[in-house]
PDB file of C-alpha atoms in Angstrom:
ATOM      1  CA  UNK A 653     235.447  10.101 140.470  1.00 50.00           C
ATOM      2  CA  UNK A 654     237.701  11.283 143.501  1.00 53.00           C
ATOM      3  CA  UNK A 655     238.263  15.133 141.222  1.00 52.00           C
ATOM      4  CA  UNK A 656     234.594  15.884 140.581  1.00 47.00           C
ATOM      5  CA  UNK A 657     233.250  15.607 143.692  1.00 49.00           C
ATOM      6  CA  UNK A 658     235.914  17.545 144.863  1.00 47.00           C
ATOM      7  CA  UNK A 659     235.243  20.367 142.094  1.00 42.00           C
ATOM      8  CA  UNK A 660     231.634  19.760 142.188  1.00 52.00           C
ATOM      9  CA  UNK A 661     231.766  20.539 146.334  1.00 50.00           C
ATOM     10  CA  UNK A 662     234.302  23.641 145.375  1.00 47.00           C
ATOM     11  CA  UNK A 663     231.678  25.079 142.716  1.00 53.00           C
ATOM     12  CA  UNK A 664     228.791  24.527 145.845  1.00 53.00           C
ATOM     13  CA  UNK A 665     230.819  26.169 148.396  1.00 52.00           C
ATOM     14  CA  UNK A 666     231.753  29.048 145.857  1.00 54.00           C
ATOM     15  CA  UNK A 667     227.876  29.552 145.738  1.00 59.00           C
ATOM     16  CA  UNK A 668     226.907  29.613 148.940  1.00 59.00           C
ATOM     17  CA  UNK A 669     229.801  32.612 149.010  1.00 65.00           C
ATOM     18  CA  UNK A 670     228.510  34.056 146.711  1.00 69.00           C
ATOM     19  CA  UNK A 671     224.836  34.221 148.022  1.00 69.00           C
ATOM     20  CA  UNK A 672     226.292  35.196 151.276  1.00 77.00           C
ATOM     21  CA  UNK A 673     227.720  38.385 149.549  1.00 85.00           C
ATOM     22  CA  UNK A 674     224.740  39.368 148.087  1.00 87.00           C
ATOM     23  CA  UNK A 675     222.958  38.227 151.486  1.00 89.00           C
ATOM     24  CA  UNK A 676     224.987  40.744 153.035  1.00 93.00           C
ATOM     25  CA  UNK A 677     225.229  43.163 151.016  1.00 93.00           C
ATOM     26  CA  UNK A 678     221.302  43.894 150.813  1.00 92.00           C
ATOM     27  CA  UNK A 679     221.590  43.473 155.292  1.00 92.00           C
ATOM     28  CA  UNK A 680     223.815  46.321 155.098  1.00 93.00           C
ATOM     29  CA  UNK A 681     221.636  48.712 152.606  1.00 92.00           C
ATOM     30  CA  UNK A 682     218.288  47.493 154.267  1.00 90.00           C
ATOM     31  CA  UNK A 683     220.092  49.179 157.892  1.00 90.00           C
ATOM     32  CA  UNK A 684     221.167  52.403 155.814  1.00 89.00           C
ATOM     33  CA  UNK A 685     218.071  53.209 154.159  1.00 89.00           C
ATOM     34  CA  UNK A 686     214.724  51.939 155.741  1.00 89.00           C
ATOM     35  CA  UNK A 687     211.813  54.012 156.440  1.00 94.00           C
ATOM     36  CA  UNK A 688     209.380  53.886 159.136  1.00 95.00           C
ATOM     37  CA  UNK A 689     206.130  54.617 157.708  1.00 96.00           C
ATOM     38  CA  UNK A 690     204.559  55.261 160.559  1.00 95.00           C
ATOM     39  CA  UNK A 691     206.691  58.461 161.177  1.00 96.00           C
ATOM     40  CA  UNK A 692     207.357  58.732 157.560  1.00 97.00           C
ATOM     41  CA  UNK A 693     203.790  58.881 156.186  1.00 98.00           C
ATOM     42  CA  UNK A 694     201.946  62.250 156.815  1.00 97.00           C
ATOM     43  CA  UNK A 695     198.723  60.504 158.125  1.00 97.00           C
ATOM     44  CA  UNK A 696     197.231  62.969 160.355  1.00 97.00           C
ATOM     45  CA  UNK A 697     196.278  65.951 157.586  1.00 96.00           C
ATOM     46  CA  UNK A 698     192.833  64.857 156.210  1.00 96.00           C
ATOM     47  CA  UNK A 699     192.936  63.451 152.058  1.00 97.00           C
ATOM     48  CA  UNK A 700     193.132  66.766 149.556  1.00 97.00           C
ATOM     49  CA  UNK A 701     190.420  65.635 147.318  1.00 97.00           C
ATOM     50  CA  UNK A 702     191.954  67.892 144.919  1.00 98.00           C
ATOM     51  CA  UNK A 703     194.439  65.644 143.790  1.00 98.00           C
ATOM     52  CA  UNK A 704     194.550  62.174 141.742  1.00 98.00           C
ATOM     53  CA  UNK A 705     195.004  59.305 143.807  1.00 98.00           C
ATOM     54  CA  UNK A 706     197.747  57.814 140.764  1.00 98.00           C
ATOM     55  CA  UNK A 707     198.871  59.207 137.909  1.00 98.00           C
ATOM     56  CA  UNK A 708     196.182  59.754 135.535  1.00 98.00           C
ATOM     57  CA  UNK A 709     198.172  58.364 132.750  1.00 98.00           C
ATOM     58  CA  UNK A 710     197.862  54.671 134.594  1.00 98.00           C
ATOM     59  CA  UNK A 711     194.393  54.530 134.419  1.00 98.00           C
ATOM     60  CA  UNK A 712     192.109  51.885 132.868  1.00 98.00           C
ATOM     61  CA  UNK A 713     190.123  54.719 131.670  1.00 98.00           C
ATOM     62  CA  UNK A 714     192.816  57.608 130.376  1.00 98.00           C
ATOM     63  CA  UNK A 715     192.389  57.684 126.798  1.00 97.00           C
ATOM     64  CA  UNK A 716     189.220  56.334 126.291  1.00 98.00           C
ATOM     65  CA  UNK A 717     186.160  58.318 125.261  1.00 98.00           C
ATOM     66  CA  UNK A 718     184.417  57.571 128.950  1.00 98.00           C
ATOM     67  CA  UNK A 719     187.411  59.558 130.672  1.00 98.00           C
ATOM     68  CA  UNK A 720     186.934  62.303 128.420  1.00 98.00           C
ATOM     69  CA  UNK A 721     183.531  62.681 129.189  1.00 98.00           C
ATOM     70  CA  UNK A 722     184.261  62.499 133.353  1.00 98.00           C
ATOM     71  CA  UNK A 723     184.762  65.499 135.044  1.00 98.00           C
ATOM     72  CA  UNK A 724     188.226  66.224 136.888  1.00 98.00           C
ATOM     73  CA  UNK A 725     186.247  65.655 140.132  1.00 98.00           C
ATOM     74  CA  UNK A 726     185.167  62.338 138.491  1.00 98.00           C
ATOM     75  CA  UNK A 727     188.685  61.633 136.782  1.00 98.00           C
ATOM     76  CA  UNK A 728     190.342  62.210 140.457  1.00 98.00           C
ATOM     77  CA  UNK A 729     187.965  59.719 142.231  1.00 98.00           C
ATOM     78  CA  UNK A 730     188.543  56.892 139.815  1.00 98.00           C
ATOM     79  CA  UNK A 731     192.480  57.275 140.384  1.00 98.00           C
ATOM     80  CA  UNK A 732     191.876  57.359 143.988  1.00 98.00           C
ATOM     81  CA  UNK A 733     189.593  53.897 143.883  1.00 98.00           C
ATOM     82  CA  UNK A 734     191.913  52.374 141.306  1.00 98.00           C
ATOM     83  CA  UNK A 735     195.228  53.203 143.997  1.00 98.00           C
ATOM     84  CA  UNK A 736     193.472  51.595 146.389  1.00 98.00           C
ATOM     85  CA  UNK A 737     192.504  48.541 144.130  1.00 98.00           C
ATOM     86  CA  UNK A 738     196.383  48.470 143.434  1.00 97.00           C
ATOM     87  CA  UNK A 739     197.201  49.065 147.080  1.00 97.00           C
ATOM     88  CA  UNK A 740     194.678  46.082 148.257  1.00 97.00           C
ATOM     89  CA  UNK A 741     196.407  43.807 145.703  1.00 95.00           C
ATOM     90  CA  UNK A 742     199.439  43.915 147.369  1.00 94.00           C
ATOM     91  CA  UNK A 743     198.772  43.030 150.288  1.00 96.00           C
ATOM     92  CA  UNK A 744     196.876  40.099 149.377  1.00 96.00           C
ATOM     93  CA  UNK A 745     200.549  39.413 147.507  1.00 94.00           C
ATOM     94  CA  UNK A 746     202.824  40.252 149.741  1.00 94.00           C
ATOM     95  CA  UNK A 747     200.759  38.125 152.532  1.00 95.00           C
ATOM     96  CA  UNK A 748     201.514  35.459 150.073  1.00 94.00           C
ATOM     97  CA  UNK A 749     205.128  36.255 149.449  1.00 92.00           C
ATOM     98  CA  UNK A 750     205.895  36.183 153.022  1.00 93.00           C
ATOM     99  CA  UNK A 751     204.243  32.715 153.773  1.00 93.00           C
ATOM    100  CA  UNK A 752     206.886  31.464 150.708  1.00 93.00           C
ATOM    101  CA  UNK A 753     209.546  32.435 152.467  1.00 92.00           C
ATOM    102  CA  UNK A 754     208.698  31.286 155.626  1.00 93.00           C
ATOM    103  CA  UNK A 755     208.383  27.793 154.270  1.00 92.00           C
ATOM    104  CA  UNK A 756     211.553  27.903 152.465  1.00 91.00           C
ATOM    105  CA  UNK A 757     213.669  28.919 155.042  1.00 92.00           C
ATOM    106  CA  UNK A 758     212.137  26.954 157.338  1.00 92.00           C
ATOM    107  CA  UNK A 759     214.597  24.976 159.633  1.00 90.00           C
ATOM    108  CA  UNK A 760     217.624  26.009 157.550  1.00 92.00           C
ATOM    109  CA  UNK A 761     220.764  27.394 159.014  1.00 94.00           C
ATOM    110  CA  UNK A 762     219.593  30.788 160.946  1.00 93.00           C
ATOM    111  CA  UNK A 763     223.815  32.008 160.632  1.00 94.00           C
ATOM    112  CA  UNK A 764     223.456  31.919 156.927  1.00 94.00           C
ATOM    113  CA  UNK A 765     223.344  35.647 155.484  1.00 93.00           C
ATOM    114  CA  UNK A 766     220.471  34.390 153.276  1.00 91.00           C
ATOM    115  CA  UNK A 767     218.526  33.219 156.295  1.00 94.00           C
ATOM    116  CA  UNK A 768     218.292  36.823 157.868  1.00 95.00           C
ATOM    117  CA  UNK A 769     217.673  38.642 155.071  1.00 93.00           C
ATOM    118  CA  UNK A 770     214.600  36.241 154.264  1.00 92.00           C
ATOM    119  CA  UNK A 771     213.463  37.169 157.426  1.00 95.00           C
ATOM    120  CA  UNK A 772     214.378  41.443 156.529  1.00 95.00           C
ATOM    121  CA  UNK A 773     212.351  40.838 153.952  1.00 94.00           C
ATOM    122  CA  UNK A 774     209.330  39.586 155.261  1.00 95.00           C
ATOM    123  CA  UNK A 775     209.791  42.228 158.219  1.00 95.00           C
ATOM    124  CA  UNK A 776     209.994  44.716 155.074  1.00 95.00           C
ATOM    125  CA  UNK A 777     206.774  43.381 153.466  1.00 95.00           C
ATOM    126  CA  UNK A 778     204.699  42.671 156.680  1.00 96.00           C
ATOM    127  CA  UNK A 779     205.767  47.230 156.953  1.00 96.00           C
ATOM    128  CA  UNK A 780     204.420  47.737 153.363  1.00 96.00           C
ATOM    129  CA  UNK A 781     201.141  45.986 154.368  1.00 97.00           C
ATOM    130  CA  UNK A 782     200.208  47.721 156.685  1.00 97.00           C
ATOM    131  CA  UNK A 783     201.237  50.958 155.399  1.00 98.00           C
ATOM    132  CA  UNK A 784     198.825  49.432 152.487  1.00 98.00           C
ATOM    133  CA  UNK A 785     196.126  49.329 154.193  1.00 98.00           C
ATOM    134  CA  UNK A 786     196.115  52.423 156.007  1.00 98.00           C
ATOM    135  CA  UNK A 787     196.666  54.263 152.986  1.00 98.00           C
ATOM    136  CA  UNK A 788     193.617  52.716 151.100  1.00 98.00           C
ATOM    137  CA  UNK A 789     191.773  53.270 154.632  1.00 97.00           C
ATOM    138  CA  UNK A 790     192.855  57.251 153.906  1.00 98.00           C
ATOM    139  CA  UNK A 791     192.158  57.199 150.585  1.00 97.00           C
ATOM    140  CA  UNK A 792     188.541  56.878 151.470  1.00 95.00           C
ATOM    141  CA  UNK A 793     188.435  53.662 149.551  1.00 96.00           C
ATOM    142  CA  UNK A 794     186.769  49.753 150.722  1.00 91.00           C
ATOM    143  CA  UNK A 795     189.420  47.371 150.828  1.00 93.00           C
ATOM    144  CA  UNK A 796     189.345  45.822 147.399  1.00 97.00           C
ATOM    145  CA  UNK A 797     190.201  41.807 146.872  1.00 94.00           C
ATOM    146  CA  UNK A 798     190.696  39.232 144.148  1.00 96.00           C
ATOM    147  CA  UNK A 799     187.712  37.301 142.811  1.00 96.00           C
ATOM    148  CA  UNK A 800     187.180  33.798 145.058  1.00 96.00           C
ATOM    149  CA  UNK A 801     188.800  31.944 142.265  1.00 96.00           C
ATOM    150  CA  UNK A 802     191.748  34.042 142.064  1.00 96.00           C
ATOM    151  CA  UNK A 803     192.279  33.944 146.156  1.00 96.00           C
ATOM    152  CA  UNK A 804     191.638  29.872 146.324  1.00 96.00           C
ATOM    153  CA  UNK A 805     193.972  29.587 143.350  1.00 95.00           C
ATOM    154  CA  UNK A 806     196.373  31.956 145.792  1.00 94.00           C
ATOM    155  CA  UNK A 807     195.924  30.038 148.766  1.00 94.00           C
ATOM    156  CA  UNK A 808     197.271  27.030 146.975  1.00 95.00           C
ATOM    157  CA  UNK A 809     200.132  28.585 144.656  1.00 94.00           C
ATOM    158  CA  UNK A 810     201.685  29.720 148.609  1.00 91.00           C
ATOM    159  CA  UNK A 811     201.475  26.036 149.829  1.00 91.00           C
ATOM    160  CA  UNK A 812     202.610  24.345 147.277  1.00 90.00           C
ATOM    161  CA  UNK A 813     205.177  27.028 145.047  1.00 88.00           C
ATOM    162  CA  UNK A 814     208.933  26.571 145.831  1.00 84.00           C
ATOM    163  CA  UNK A 815     212.058  27.630 144.680  1.00 87.00           C
ATOM    164  CA  UNK A 816     212.608  29.749 141.805  1.00 91.00           C
ATOM    165  CA  UNK A 817     208.810  29.267 140.538  1.00 92.00           C
ATOM    166  CA  UNK A 818     208.274  31.102 144.421  1.00 91.00           C
ATOM    167  CA  UNK A 819     210.838  33.223 143.620  1.00 92.00           C
ATOM    168  CA  UNK A 820     209.675  34.156 140.010  1.00 93.00           C
ATOM    169  CA  UNK A 821     206.251  35.336 140.582  1.00 90.00           C
ATOM    170  CA  UNK A 822     207.578  37.756 143.899  1.00 87.00           C
ATOM    171  CA  UNK A 823     209.878  39.279 140.982  1.00 91.00           C
ATOM    172  CA  UNK A 824     206.750  39.458 137.994  1.00 88.00           C
ATOM    173  CA  UNK A 825     204.359  41.455 141.332  1.00 86.00           C
ATOM    174  CA  UNK A 826     207.272  43.537 142.498  1.00 89.00           C
ATOM    175  CA  UNK A 827     208.653  44.033 138.955  1.00 89.00           C
ATOM    176  CA  UNK A 828     205.286  45.703 137.436  1.00 87.00           C
ATOM    177  CA  UNK A 829     204.821  47.891 140.280  1.00 90.00           C
ATOM    178  CA  UNK A 830     207.669  49.047 140.186  1.00 92.00           C
ATOM    179  CA  UNK A 831     207.739  51.100 136.970  1.00 90.00           C
ATOM    180  CA  UNK A 832     204.186  52.289 137.929  1.00 94.00           C
ATOM    181  CA  UNK A 833     204.954  53.608 141.369  1.00 95.00           C
ATOM    182  CA  UNK A 834     208.034  55.184 140.140  1.00 95.00           C
ATOM    183  CA  UNK A 835     205.746  57.579 138.021  1.00 96.00           C
ATOM    184  CA  UNK A 836     203.168  58.098 141.033  1.00 97.00           C
ATOM    185  CA  UNK A 837     205.656  59.220 143.160  1.00 97.00           C
ATOM    186  CA  UNK A 838     207.401  62.109 140.975  1.00 97.00           C
ATOM    187  CA  UNK A 839     204.026  62.865 139.719  1.00 98.00           C
ATOM    188  CA  UNK A 840     202.830  66.269 141.503  1.00 98.00           C
ATOM    189  CA  UNK A 841     198.968  65.283 140.678  1.00 98.00           C
ATOM    190  CA  UNK A 842     199.775  62.869 142.922  1.00 98.00           C
ATOM    191  CA  UNK A 843     198.571  63.001 146.481  1.00 98.00           C
ATOM    192  CA  UNK A 844     201.900  63.723 148.527  1.00 98.00           C
ATOM    193  CA  UNK A 845     200.586  61.026 151.337  1.00 98.00           C
ATOM    194  CA  UNK A 846     200.290  58.176 148.227  1.00 98.00           C
ATOM    195  CA  UNK A 847     203.685  59.423 146.601  1.00 98.00           C
ATOM    196  CA  UNK A 848     205.794  59.042 150.274  1.00 98.00           C
ATOM    197  CA  UNK A 849     203.847  56.130 150.201  1.00 98.00           C
ATOM    198  CA  UNK A 850     204.901  55.105 146.853  1.00 97.00           C
ATOM    199  CA  UNK A 851     208.826  56.252 147.243  1.00 97.00           C
ATOM    200  CA  UNK A 852     209.426  53.943 150.664  1.00 97.00           C
ATOM    201  CA  UNK A 853     207.582  50.767 148.645  1.00 96.00           C
ATOM    202  CA  UNK A 854     209.967  51.464 145.323  1.00 96.00           C
ATOM    203  CA  UNK A 855     213.128  51.732 147.380  1.00 94.00           C
ATOM    204  CA  UNK A 856     212.676  49.010 150.426  1.00 94.00           C
ATOM    205  CA  UNK A 857     211.667  46.886 147.287  1.00 93.00           C
ATOM    206  CA  UNK A 858     214.186  47.241 144.763  1.00 92.00           C
ATOM    207  CA  UNK A 859     216.460  44.790 147.532  1.00 92.00           C
ATOM    208  CA  UNK A 860     213.808  42.250 147.019  1.00 92.00           C
ATOM    209  CA  UNK A 861     213.946  42.281 143.677  1.00 92.00           C
ATOM    210  CA  UNK A 862     218.223  41.607 143.404  1.00 91.00           C
ATOM    211  CA  UNK A 863     217.374  39.047 145.904  1.00 91.00           C
ATOM    212  CA  UNK A 864     214.850  37.521 144.089  1.00 92.00           C
ATOM    213  CA  UNK A 865     216.505  37.656 140.798  1.00 93.00           C
ATOM    214  CA  UNK A 866     219.609  36.413 142.216  1.00 92.00           C
ATOM    215  CA  UNK A 867     217.668  32.977 143.602  1.00 90.00           C
ATOM    216  CA  UNK A 868     215.695  33.395 140.194  1.00 94.00           C
ATOM    217  CA  UNK A 869     219.677  32.688 138.567  1.00 92.00           C
ATOM    218  CA  UNK A 870     221.147  30.236 141.204  1.00 91.00           C
ATOM    219  CA  UNK A 871     217.988  27.749 140.977  1.00 90.00           C
ATOM    220  CA  UNK A 872     217.430  27.730 137.226  1.00 92.00           C
ATOM    221  CA  UNK A 873     221.655  26.324 137.085  1.00 89.00           C
ATOM    222  CA  UNK A 874     221.402  23.012 135.580  1.00 83.00           C
ATOM    223  CA  UNK A 875     217.240  22.806 135.533  1.00 87.00           C
ATOM    224  CA  UNK A 876     216.973  20.526 132.694  1.00 91.00           C
ATOM    225  CA  UNK A 877     213.930  21.085 129.578  1.00 91.00           C
ATOM    226  CA  UNK A 878     210.791  19.419 131.279  1.00 94.00           C
ATOM    227  CA  UNK A 879     211.277  21.478 134.422  1.00 94.00           C
ATOM    228  CA  UNK A 880     212.119  24.572 132.838  1.00 93.00           C
ATOM    229  CA  UNK A 881     209.000  24.249 130.502  1.00 95.00           C
ATOM    230  CA  UNK A 882     206.868  23.629 133.726  1.00 95.00           C
ATOM    231  CA  UNK A 883     208.349  26.681 135.549  1.00 95.00           C
ATOM    232  CA  UNK A 884     207.919  28.693 132.764  1.00 96.00           C
ATOM    233  CA  UNK A 885     204.163  27.991 133.135  1.00 96.00           C
ATOM    234  CA  UNK A 886     203.581  28.270 136.360  1.00 95.00           C
ATOM    235  CA  UNK A 887     205.438  31.710 136.519  1.00 95.00           C
ATOM    236  CA  UNK A 888     203.333  32.738 133.438  1.00 96.00           C
ATOM    237  CA  UNK A 889     200.236  31.952 135.050  1.00 96.00           C
ATOM    238  CA  UNK A 890     200.746  33.245 138.351  1.00 94.00           C
ATOM    239  CA  UNK A 891     201.872  36.635 136.575  1.00 94.00           C
ATOM    240  CA  UNK A 892     198.268  36.521 134.802  1.00 95.00           C
ATOM    241  CA  UNK A 893     196.268  36.190 138.010  1.00 95.00           C
ATOM    242  CA  UNK A 894     198.143  39.182 139.681  1.00 94.00           C
ATOM    243  CA  UNK A 895     198.011  41.583 137.015  1.00 93.00           C
ATOM    244  CA  UNK A 896     194.719  41.176 135.676  1.00 94.00           C
ATOM    245  CA  UNK A 897     194.027  41.396 139.330  1.00 95.00           C
ATOM    246  CA  UNK A 898     195.325  44.531 140.164  1.00 96.00           C
ATOM    247  CA  UNK A 899     192.668  47.008 139.135  1.00 97.00           C
ATOM    248  CA  UNK A 900     189.250  45.225 140.889  1.00 97.00           C
ATOM    249  CA  UNK A 901     185.824  45.734 138.312  1.00 97.00           C
ATOM    250  CA  UNK A 902     184.387  47.247 141.827  1.00 97.00           C
ATOM    251  CA  UNK A 903     186.508  50.353 141.691  1.00 98.00           C
ATOM    252  CA  UNK A 904     184.247  51.857 138.680  1.00 98.00           C
ATOM    253  CA  UNK A 905     180.660  51.705 140.880  1.00 97.00           C
ATOM    254  CA  UNK A 906     182.947  53.604 143.623  1.00 97.00           C
ATOM    255  CA  UNK A 907     183.439  56.229 141.413  1.00 98.00           C
ATOM    256  CA  UNK A 908     180.157  56.427 140.598  1.00 97.00           C
ATOM    257  CA  UNK A 909     180.818  55.622 136.753  1.00 98.00           C
ATOM    258  CA  UNK A 910     178.742  52.994 135.077  1.00 98.00           C
ATOM    259  CA  UNK A 911     180.410  49.658 135.826  1.00 97.00           C
ATOM    260  CA  UNK A 912     179.460  47.801 132.786  1.00 98.00           C
ATOM    261  CA  UNK A 913     179.864  50.381 130.268  1.00 98.00           C
ATOM    262  CA  UNK A 914     183.955  51.293 132.018  1.00 98.00           C
ATOM    263  CA  UNK A 915     184.687  47.425 132.323  1.00 98.00           C
ATOM    264  CA  UNK A 916     183.848  47.544 128.204  1.00 98.00           C
ATOM    265  CA  UNK A 917     185.958  50.624 127.775  1.00 98.00           C
ATOM    266  CA  UNK A 918     188.517  49.629 130.363  1.00 98.00           C
ATOM    267  CA  UNK A 919     189.253  45.991 128.658  1.00 97.00           C
ATOM    268  CA  UNK A 920     189.454  47.715 124.791  1.00 97.00           C
ATOM    269  CA  UNK A 921     191.695  50.437 126.151  1.00 98.00           C
ATOM    270  CA  UNK A 922     195.542  50.056 124.238  1.00 97.00           C
ATOM    271  CA  UNK A 923     196.547  52.905 125.983  1.00 97.00           C
ATOM    272  CA  UNK A 924     196.287  51.218 129.137  1.00 97.00           C
ATOM    273  CA  UNK A 925     197.933  47.476 127.663  1.00 96.00           C
ATOM    274  CA  UNK A 926     200.703  49.862 125.672  1.00 95.00           C
ATOM    275  CA  UNK A 927     201.223  51.185 129.134  1.00 94.00           C
ATOM    276  CA  UNK A 928     201.419  47.782 131.292  1.00 93.00           C
ATOM    277  CA  UNK A 929     203.763  46.286 128.584  1.00 93.00           C
ATOM    278  CA  UNK A 930     206.637  48.761 128.693  1.00 91.00           C
ATOM    279  CA  UNK A 931     206.546  48.164 132.451  1.00 89.00           C
ATOM    280  CA  UNK A 932     207.645  44.733 131.704  1.00 89.00           C
ATOM    281  CA  UNK A 933     209.522  45.064 129.226  1.00 90.00           C
ATOM    282  CA  UNK A 934     212.620  44.575 131.400  1.00 90.00           C
ATOM    283  CA  UNK A 935     210.945  41.805 133.500  1.00 93.00           C
ATOM    284  CA  UNK A 936     210.540  39.946 130.319  1.00 94.00           C
ATOM    285  CA  UNK A 937     214.397  39.942 129.322  1.00 94.00           C
ATOM    286  CA  UNK A 938     215.192  38.476 132.206  1.00 94.00           C
ATOM    287  CA  UNK A 939     212.729  35.833 132.073  1.00 95.00           C
ATOM    288  CA  UNK A 940     213.803  34.845 128.987  1.00 95.00           C
ATOM    289  CA  UNK A 941     217.626  34.539 129.874  1.00 94.00           C
ATOM    290  CA  UNK A 942     216.223  32.712 132.292  1.00 94.00           C
ATOM    291  CA  UNK A 943     214.706  30.215 130.458  1.00 93.00           C
ATOM    292  CA  UNK A 944     211.609  30.767 131.386  1.00 95.00           C
ATOM    293  CA  UNK A 945     210.039  32.966 128.720  1.00 95.00           C
ATOM    294  CA  UNK A 946     208.769  29.709 126.974  1.00 96.00           C
ATOM    295  CA  UNK A 947     205.879  29.347 123.816  1.00 96.00           C
ATOM    296  CA  UNK A 948     202.973  28.441 126.054  1.00 97.00           C
ATOM    297  CA  UNK A 949     204.021  30.932 129.044  1.00 97.00           C
ATOM    298  CA  UNK A 950     204.618  33.931 126.225  1.00 97.00           C
ATOM    299  CA  UNK A 951     201.088  33.104 125.520  1.00 97.00           C
ATOM    300  CA  UNK A 952     199.994  33.948 128.849  1.00 97.00           C
ATOM    301  CA  UNK A 953     202.183  37.110 128.833  1.00 96.00           C
ATOM    302  CA  UNK A 954     199.865  37.952 125.963  1.00 96.00           C
ATOM    303  CA  UNK A 955     196.598  37.525 126.777  1.00 95.00           C
ATOM    304  CA  UNK A 956     197.518  39.608 130.171  1.00 93.00           C
ATOM    305  CA  UNK A 957     198.564  42.225 127.899  1.00 93.00           C
ATOM    306  CA  UNK A 958     202.430  41.870 129.438  1.00 93.00           C
ATOM    307  CA  UNK A 959     204.016  41.157 125.795  1.00 91.00           C
TER     308      UNK A 959
END
């Protein structure tokens, strides 16, 4: 028994040391490669409406008959409104993320590199939220919010979620945005200040995703089947509400379109569904390797067009 205790103690010490190494590497990366959006983004130049707000191929209406009927000006306005909606949803979820991380590290060892990295990530997210908010305003859009039910579910999730469910949900939100924004930041059709915003977010979120993946792996070690089954459904449900809230139903009226027709065609748009699924391929592979891609979870991901 004493040997078992000693071995378990050695294993735990090794895991803590490994987590500390990861956190130290992320802290060093943050010191070398972080941005100040107030200085890096061109906030002064007036909005040039000859540019899109996002890559057209990512528009919810791209590939539909309605898209083909729209004028180039309407198409650009729609992508600007959709970009503003994605940014608004990003702010909503980053506020949830910050509260979950603060709660997770409350009263822990503040000399631990993981604690210091958690605060660094929270600081990043604060800057990102301010950056997104200024971006929405510069796009000439109003702030979009998820539906009231989703807002209230988010309120409950940030208060109750912990451990692997919190970090896996963080990963879901960031992974989907990452693929989308990598396209936008390289696309010369997209207005330059949005490209800069996306570049900053992609670079800094790559560290956050690394941390989230490591946290999920560590916290799932030794998890029994009932826990995995419950976690998988909770994470999939969070993913469903995050992804389906990214583009508000109100963007179509804001872009001067027929809201009912636009919604109908967007919901049937196989091109957009395919784009979302392709963006989640790596995420689904990771969730499967972590034991979080169960049958019920798969059903939820399919409903959200993530599988």
